[in-house]
PDB file of C-alpha atoms in Angstrom:
ATOM      1  CA  MET A   1       1.325  -3.511  15.679  1.00 81.00           C
ATOM      2  CA  LEU A   2       2.893  -0.027  15.924  1.00 78.00           C
ATOM      3  CA  LEU A   3       4.305  -0.404  12.405  1.00 74.00           C
ATOM      4  CA  THR A   4       0.837  -1.198  11.071  1.00 80.00           C
ATOM      5  CA  LEU A   5      -0.990   1.537  12.990  1.00 81.00           C
ATOM      6  CA  THR A   6       1.487   4.263  12.023  1.00 80.00           C
ATOM      7  CA  PRO A   7      -0.135   6.326   9.267  1.00 80.00           C
ATOM      8  CA  GLY A   8       1.673   5.962   5.987  1.00 82.00           C
ATOM      9  CA  LEU A   9       1.294   5.162   2.335  1.00 84.00           C
ATOM     10  CA  ASP A  10      -0.893   2.082   2.931  1.00 89.00           C
ATOM     11  CA  THR A  11      -3.273   4.013   5.191  1.00 90.00           C
ATOM     12  CA  ALA A  12      -3.569   6.865   2.678  1.00 88.00           C
ATOM     13  CA  LEU A  13      -4.215   4.456  -0.187  1.00 90.00           C
ATOM     14  CA  ILE A  14      -6.873   2.471   1.689  1.00 93.00           C
ATOM     15  CA  LEU A  15      -8.726   5.520   3.037  1.00 90.00           C
ATOM     16  CA  ARG A  16      -8.730   7.387  -0.266  1.00 88.00           C
ATOM     17  CA  THR A  17      -9.781   4.332  -2.263  1.00 90.00           C
ATOM     18  CA  SER A  18     -12.521   3.360   0.205  1.00 91.00           C
ATOM     19  CA  ILE A  19     -14.034   6.819   0.324  1.00 87.00           C
ATOM     20  CA  ALA A  20     -13.728   7.774  -3.338  1.00 84.00           C
ATOM     21  CA  GLU A  21     -14.263   4.394  -4.992  1.00 86.00           C
ATOM     22  CA  GLY A  22     -16.135   2.279  -2.499  1.00 87.00           C
ATOM     23  CA  ARG A  23     -15.626  -0.386   0.106  1.00 91.00           C
ATOM     24  CA  LYS A  24     -14.928  -3.173  -2.425  1.00 94.00           C
ATOM     25  CA  ASN A  25     -12.044  -1.249  -4.007  1.00 94.00           C
ATOM     26  CA  GLY A  26     -10.712  -0.394  -0.546  1.00 94.00           C
ATOM     27  CA  PHE A  27     -10.643  -4.099   0.296  1.00 96.00           C
ATOM     28  CA  ASN A  28      -8.935  -4.827  -3.026  1.00 96.00           C
ATOM     29  CA  ALA A  29      -6.209  -2.282  -2.223  1.00 96.00           C
ATOM     30  CA  ALA A  30      -5.781  -3.803   1.261  1.00 96.00           C
ATOM     31  CA  LEU A  31      -5.546  -7.323  -0.190  1.00 97.00           C
ATOM     32  CA  GLY A  32      -2.919  -6.085  -2.656  1.00 96.00           C
ATOM     33  CA  ILE A  33      -0.905  -4.589   0.192  1.00 95.00           C
ATOM     34  CA  ASN A  34      -1.112  -7.928   2.029  1.00 95.00           C
ATOM     35  CA  ALA A  35      -0.009  -9.786  -1.109  1.00 97.00           C
ATOM     36  CA  GLY A  36       2.974  -7.418  -1.271  1.00 95.00           C
ATOM     37  CA  CYS A  37       3.864  -8.355   2.307  1.00 94.00           C
ATOM     38  CA  TYR A  38       3.776 -12.036   1.363  1.00 95.00           C
ATOM     39  CA  LEU A  39       5.945 -11.380  -1.686  1.00 95.00           C
ATOM     40  CA  TRP A  40       8.499  -9.626   0.524  1.00 92.00           C
ATOM     41  CA  GLY A  41       8.197 -12.483   3.024  1.00 92.00           C
ATOM     42  CA  THR A  42       8.982 -14.969   0.243  1.00 92.00           C
ATOM     43  CA  VAL A  43      11.995 -12.932  -0.857  1.00 89.00           C
ATOM     44  CA  VAL A  44      13.302 -12.760   2.708  1.00 87.00           C
ATOM     45  CA  ALA A  45      12.498 -16.391   3.575  1.00 88.00           C
ATOM     46  CA  PHE A  46      14.563 -17.663   0.671  1.00 87.00           C
ATOM     47  CA  GLY A  47      17.506 -15.370   1.364  1.00 83.00           C
ATOM     48  CA  LEU A  48      17.058 -12.918  -1.499  1.00 79.00           C
ATOM     49  CA  GLY A  49      16.328 -10.084   0.911  1.00 74.00           C
ATOM     50  CA  ALA A  50      19.947 -10.288   2.088  1.00 74.00           C
ATOM     51  CA  LEU A  51      20.962  -9.290  -1.457  1.00 76.00           C
ATOM     52  CA  LEU A  52      18.858  -6.155  -1.143  1.00 71.00           C
ATOM     53  CA  ALA A  53      20.400  -5.415   2.252  1.00 71.00           C
ATOM     54  CA  ALA A  54      23.944  -6.011   0.962  1.00 78.00           C
ATOM     55  CA  SER A  55      23.762  -4.415  -2.488  1.00 81.00           C
ATOM     56  CA  GLN A  56      23.525  -0.644  -2.682  1.00 84.00           C
ATOM     57  CA  VAL A  57      22.849  -0.902  -6.435  1.00 87.00           C
ATOM     58  CA  ALA A  58      19.882  -3.274  -5.931  1.00 80.00           C
ATOM     59  CA  TYR A  59      18.502  -1.080  -3.165  1.00 80.00           C
ATOM     60  CA  ASP A  60      18.916   2.108  -5.221  1.00 84.00           C
ATOM     61  CA  CYS A  61      17.279   0.581  -8.316  1.00 86.00           C
ATOM     62  CA  LEU A  62      14.265  -0.583  -6.330  1.00 82.00           C
ATOM     63  CA  LYS A  63      13.896   2.699  -4.456  1.00 83.00           C
ATOM     64  CA  TRP A  64      13.998   4.764  -7.685  1.00 88.00           C
ATOM     65  CA  ILE A  65      11.464   2.480  -9.358  1.00 88.00           C
ATOM     66  CA  GLY A  66       9.282   2.714  -6.242  1.00 84.00           C
ATOM     67  CA  ALA A  67       9.560   6.520  -6.157  1.00 86.00           C
ATOM     68  CA  ALA A  68       8.668   6.718  -9.871  1.00 89.00           C
ATOM     69  CA  TYR A  69       5.654   4.462  -9.268  1.00 86.00           C
ATOM     70  CA  LEU A  70       4.418   6.681  -6.418  1.00 84.00           C
ATOM     71  CA  LEU A  71       4.787   9.751  -8.641  1.00 89.00           C
ATOM     72  CA  TRP A  72       2.811   7.963 -11.364  1.00 88.00           C
ATOM     73  CA  LEU A  73       0.042   7.181  -8.841  1.00 84.00           C
ATOM     74  CA  ALA A  74       0.022  10.844  -7.766  1.00 86.00           C
ATOM     75  CA  ILE A  75      -0.331  12.020 -11.373  1.00 90.00           C
ATOM     76  CA  GLN A  76      -3.154   9.530 -11.959  1.00 85.00           C
ATOM     77  CA  LEU A  77      -5.005  10.882  -8.920  1.00 81.00           C
ATOM     78  CA  LEU A  78      -4.593  14.467 -10.107  1.00 86.00           C
ATOM     79  CA  LEU A  79      -5.856  13.662 -13.615  1.00 85.00           C
ATOM     80  CA  VAL A  80      -8.875  11.534 -12.659  1.00 75.00           C
ATOM     81  CA  ARG A  81     -12.327  13.093 -12.835  1.00 70.00           C
ATOM     82  CA  PRO A  82     -14.315  12.169  -9.724  1.00 60.00           C
ATOM     83  CA  GLN A  83     -17.407  10.074 -10.447  1.00 55.00           C
ATOM     84  CA  PRO A  84     -20.216   9.475  -7.975  1.00 51.00           C
ATOM     85  CA  LEU A  85     -20.445   5.874  -6.809  1.00 46.00           C
ATOM     86  CA  THR A  86     -24.124   5.659  -7.697  1.00 46.00           C
ATOM     87  CA  LEU A  87     -23.569   5.007 -11.387  1.00 41.00           C
ATOM     88  CA  ASN A  88     -26.358   3.710 -13.560  1.00 39.00           C
ATOM     89  CA  ALA A  89     -25.776   0.454 -15.454  1.00 37.00           C
ATOM     90  CA  SER A  90     -24.705   2.038 -18.763  1.00 38.00           C
ATOM     91  CA  THR A  91     -22.305   4.464 -17.064  1.00 38.00           C
ATOM     92  CA  ALA A  92     -20.892   1.684 -14.896  1.00 40.00           C
ATOM     93  CA  ARG A  93     -20.041  -0.396 -17.982  1.00 39.00           C
ATOM     94  CA  SER A  94     -18.274   2.507 -19.644  1.00 37.00           C
ATOM     95  CA  ALA A  95     -16.363   3.646 -16.524  1.00 42.00           C
ATOM     96  CA  LYS A  96     -12.687   2.781 -16.556  1.00 54.00           C
ATOM     97  CA  SER A  97     -11.890   0.143 -13.976  1.00 69.00           C
ATOM     98  CA  THR A  98      -8.785   0.532 -11.817  1.00 81.00           C
ATOM     99  CA  ASN A  99      -7.069  -2.557 -10.475  1.00 92.00           C
ATOM    100  CA  TRP A 100      -6.651  -1.500  -6.850  1.00 92.00           C
ATOM    101  CA  PHE A 101      -5.315  -4.935  -5.867  1.00 96.00           C
ATOM    102  CA  LEU A 102      -2.405  -4.451  -8.264  1.00 95.00           C
ATOM    103  CA  ARG A 103      -1.839  -0.852  -7.167  1.00 92.00           C
ATOM    104  CA  GLY A 104      -1.757  -1.873  -3.504  1.00 93.00           C
ATOM    105  CA  CYS A 105       0.585  -4.767  -4.237  1.00 95.00           C
ATOM    106  CA  LEU A 106       2.978  -2.697  -6.351  1.00 92.00           C
ATOM    107  CA  GLY A 107       3.015   0.103  -3.809  1.00 88.00           C
ATOM    108  CA  ASN A 108       4.233  -2.410  -1.243  1.00 89.00           C
ATOM    109  CA  VAL A 109       6.588  -4.479  -3.434  1.00 90.00           C
ATOM    110  CA  LEU A 110       8.347  -1.422  -4.882  1.00 88.00           C
ATOM    111  CA  ASN A 111       9.180  -0.098  -1.431  1.00 84.00           C
ATOM    112  CA  PRO A 112      12.623  -1.459  -0.468  1.00 81.00           C
ATOM    113  CA  LYS A 113      12.136  -0.235   3.112  1.00 80.00           C
ATOM    114  CA  ILE A 114       9.708  -3.097   3.709  1.00 84.00           C
ATOM    115  CA  GLY A 115      12.251  -5.625   2.446  1.00 82.00           C
ATOM    116  CA  ILE A 116      14.984  -4.108   4.617  1.00 82.00           C
ATOM    117  CA  PHE A 117      12.596  -4.094   7.594  1.00 83.00           C
ATOM    118  CA  TYR A 118      11.780  -7.780   7.095  1.00 86.00           C
ATOM    119  CA  VAL A 119      15.467  -8.697   6.621  1.00 83.00           C
ATOM    120  CA  SER A 120      16.572  -6.831   9.731  1.00 81.00           C
ATOM    121  CA  PHE A 121      13.590  -7.400  12.012  1.00 84.00           C
ATOM    122  CA  LEU A 122      12.195 -10.895  11.412  1.00 85.00           C
ATOM    123  CA  PRO A 123      15.334 -13.051  11.880  1.00 83.00           C
ATOM    124  CA  GLN A 124      15.703 -12.052  15.527  1.00 84.00           C
ATOM    125  CA  PHE A 125      12.364 -13.756  16.270  1.00 87.00           C
ATOM    126  CA  ILE A 126      13.199 -17.058  14.555  1.00 87.00           C
ATOM    127  CA  PRO A 127      14.151 -19.664  17.178  1.00 89.00           C
ATOM    128  CA  ALA A 128      17.554 -21.273  16.716  1.00 88.00           C
ATOM    129  CA  GLY A 129      17.387 -24.611  14.945  1.00 89.00           C
ATOM    130  CA  HIS A 130      13.946 -23.976  13.403  1.00 91.00           C
ATOM    131  CA  SER A 131      13.066 -23.481   9.756  1.00 89.00           C
ATOM    132  CA  PRO A 132      13.612 -19.854   8.759  1.00 87.00           C
ATOM    133  CA  VAL A 133      11.152 -20.279   5.875  1.00 90.00           C
ATOM    134  CA  ILE A 134       8.288 -21.492   8.078  1.00 93.00           C
ATOM    135  CA  TRP A 135       8.961 -18.913  10.798  1.00 93.00           C
ATOM    136  CA  THR A 136       9.324 -16.062   8.313  1.00 92.00           C
ATOM    137  CA  PHE A 137       5.934 -16.902   6.793  1.00 94.00           C
ATOM    138  CA  LEU A 138       4.423 -17.223  10.273  1.00 95.00           C
ATOM    139  CA  LEU A 139       5.736 -13.794  11.283  1.00 94.00           C
ATOM    140  CA  VAL A 140       4.645 -12.215   7.984  1.00 94.00           C
ATOM    141  CA  SER A 141       1.205 -13.803   8.481  1.00 96.00           C
ATOM    142  CA  ILE A 142       0.952 -12.156  11.911  1.00 95.00           C
ATOM    143  CA  HIS A 143       1.893  -8.825  10.324  1.00 93.00           C
ATOM    144  CA  VAL A 144      -0.695  -9.368   7.558  1.00 95.00           C
ATOM    145  CA  LEU A 145      -3.386 -10.343  10.096  1.00 96.00           C
ATOM    146  CA  ILE A 146      -2.807  -7.160  12.092  1.00 95.00           C
ATOM    147  CA  GLY A 147      -2.771  -5.175   8.835  1.00 94.00           C
ATOM    148  CA  THR A 148      -6.015  -6.784   7.689  1.00 95.00           C
ATOM    149  CA  LEU A 149      -7.765  -5.980  10.969  1.00 96.00           C
ATOM    150  CA  TRP A 150      -6.550  -2.371  10.792  1.00 95.00           C
ATOM    151  CA  SER A 151      -7.587  -2.135   7.126  1.00 95.00           C
ATOM    152  CA  CYS A 152     -11.082  -3.356   8.020  1.00 96.00           C
ATOM    153  CA  VAL A 153     -11.346  -0.639  10.682  1.00 95.00           C
ATOM    154  CA  LEU A 154     -10.191   2.017   8.186  1.00 94.00           C
ATOM    155  CA  ILE A 155     -12.502   0.788   5.416  1.00 95.00           C
ATOM    156  CA  ASN A 156     -15.541   0.645   7.707  1.00 92.00           C
ATOM    157  CA  LEU A 157     -14.844   4.128   9.106  1.00 91.00           C
ATOM    158  CA  ALA A 158     -14.444   5.418   5.545  1.00 90.00           C
ATOM    159  CA  ALA A 159     -17.710   3.721   4.519  1.00 85.00           C
ATOM    160  CA  LYS A 160     -19.580   5.453   7.356  1.00 84.00           C
ATOM    161  CA  ALA A 161     -18.213   8.849   6.330  1.00 81.00           C
ATOM    162  CA  SER A 162     -18.449   8.262   2.589  1.00 77.00           C
ATOM    163  CA  GLY A 163     -22.027   9.555   2.230  1.00 75.00           C
ATOM    164  CA  TYR A 164     -20.780  13.066   2.842  1.00 74.00           C
ATOM    165  CA  LEU A 165     -17.286  12.576   1.427  1.00 73.00           C
ATOM    166  CA  GLN A 166     -18.344  11.216  -1.985  1.00 72.00           C
ATOM    167  CA  GLN A 167     -19.198  14.634  -3.351  1.00 75.00           C
ATOM    168  CA  PRO A 168     -17.068  15.385  -6.457  1.00 77.00           C
ATOM    169  CA  LYS A 169     -15.525  18.523  -4.861  1.00 81.00           C
ATOM    170  CA  ILE A 170     -14.429  16.573  -1.793  1.00 80.00           C
ATOM    171  CA  ILE A 171     -13.128  13.643  -3.851  1.00 78.00           C
ATOM    172  CA  ARG A 172     -11.128  16.092  -5.997  1.00 83.00           C
ATOM    173  CA  TRP A 173      -9.682  17.651  -2.817  1.00 85.00           C
ATOM    174  CA  MET A 174      -8.986  14.189  -1.355  1.00 81.00           C
ATOM    175  CA  ASN A 175      -7.240  13.120  -4.581  1.00 82.00           C
ATOM    176  CA  ARG A 176      -5.012  16.199  -4.389  1.00 88.00           C
ATOM    177  CA  VAL A 177      -4.135  15.587  -0.749  1.00 87.00           C
ATOM    178  CA  THR A 178      -3.452  11.881  -1.391  1.00 83.00           C
ATOM    179  CA  ALA A 179      -1.375  12.763  -4.466  1.00 86.00           C
ATOM    180  CA  GLY A 180       0.602  15.148  -2.266  1.00 89.00           C
ATOM    181  CA  VAL A 181       1.153  12.386   0.283  1.00 85.00           C
ATOM    182  CA  PHE A 182       2.344  10.061  -2.512  1.00 82.00           C
ATOM    183  CA  VAL A 183       4.763  12.750  -3.774  1.00 89.00           C
ATOM    184  CA  LEU A 184       6.132  13.212  -0.235  1.00 89.00           C
ATOM    185  CA  PHE A 185       6.598   9.455   0.170  1.00 83.00           C
ATOM    186  CA  ALA A 186       8.238   9.284  -3.276  1.00 84.00           C
ATOM    187  CA  ALA A 187      10.675  12.039  -2.261  1.00 88.00           C
ATOM    188  CA  LYS A 188      11.344  10.386   1.092  1.00 84.00           C
ATOM    189  CA  LEU A 189      11.970   7.065  -0.640  1.00 79.00           C
ATOM    190  CA  ALA A 190      14.147   8.591  -3.375  1.00 82.00           C
ATOM    191  CA  PHE A 191      16.384  10.361  -0.894  1.00 84.00           C
ATOM    192  CA  SER A 192      16.480   7.560   1.668  1.00 77.00           C
ATOM    193  CA  SER A 193      19.449   5.398   2.438  1.00 74.00           C
ATOM    194  CA  ARG A 194      19.590   1.890   3.788  1.00 63.00           C
TER     195      ARG A 194
END
């Protein structure tokens, strides 16, 4: 629960997306983050996470790709022109659609810290003699459930505040702050060690 409630990349992504692009996109980002957790759970359940924990080269490759992805997200946020959510039908059709599910998922999957966390943390809660695959998925599901509940709280709080916060000036400021957070997380990830 503490891991989920600690503000980080996921929280920043969900809040920014919910406020600037609406509740539906916020939920899509949260679902993508959850899908990323399940992908990491699959990797760990079938023993591939141990490779990440044992191989410095694999860890370094993933962390550099993850840092580059976060920098790309930051640049995208800085370049986007804020649009009000109350688009008319013709503007809505022409507006470029962002796949927030994919962005949330990639943000999670390209973070080797989550894989290392699952490899080092989950096995200690698997009872001896029981299926590591089943228990890993059970534990990941608990993590995802807590994350989903927290995401719902964040999205609903953002929706209540979005009337004021959806002004283009505020969205531009929020994009800059979120881009800065992504750059900080990219730097932290790039210079991290296992």
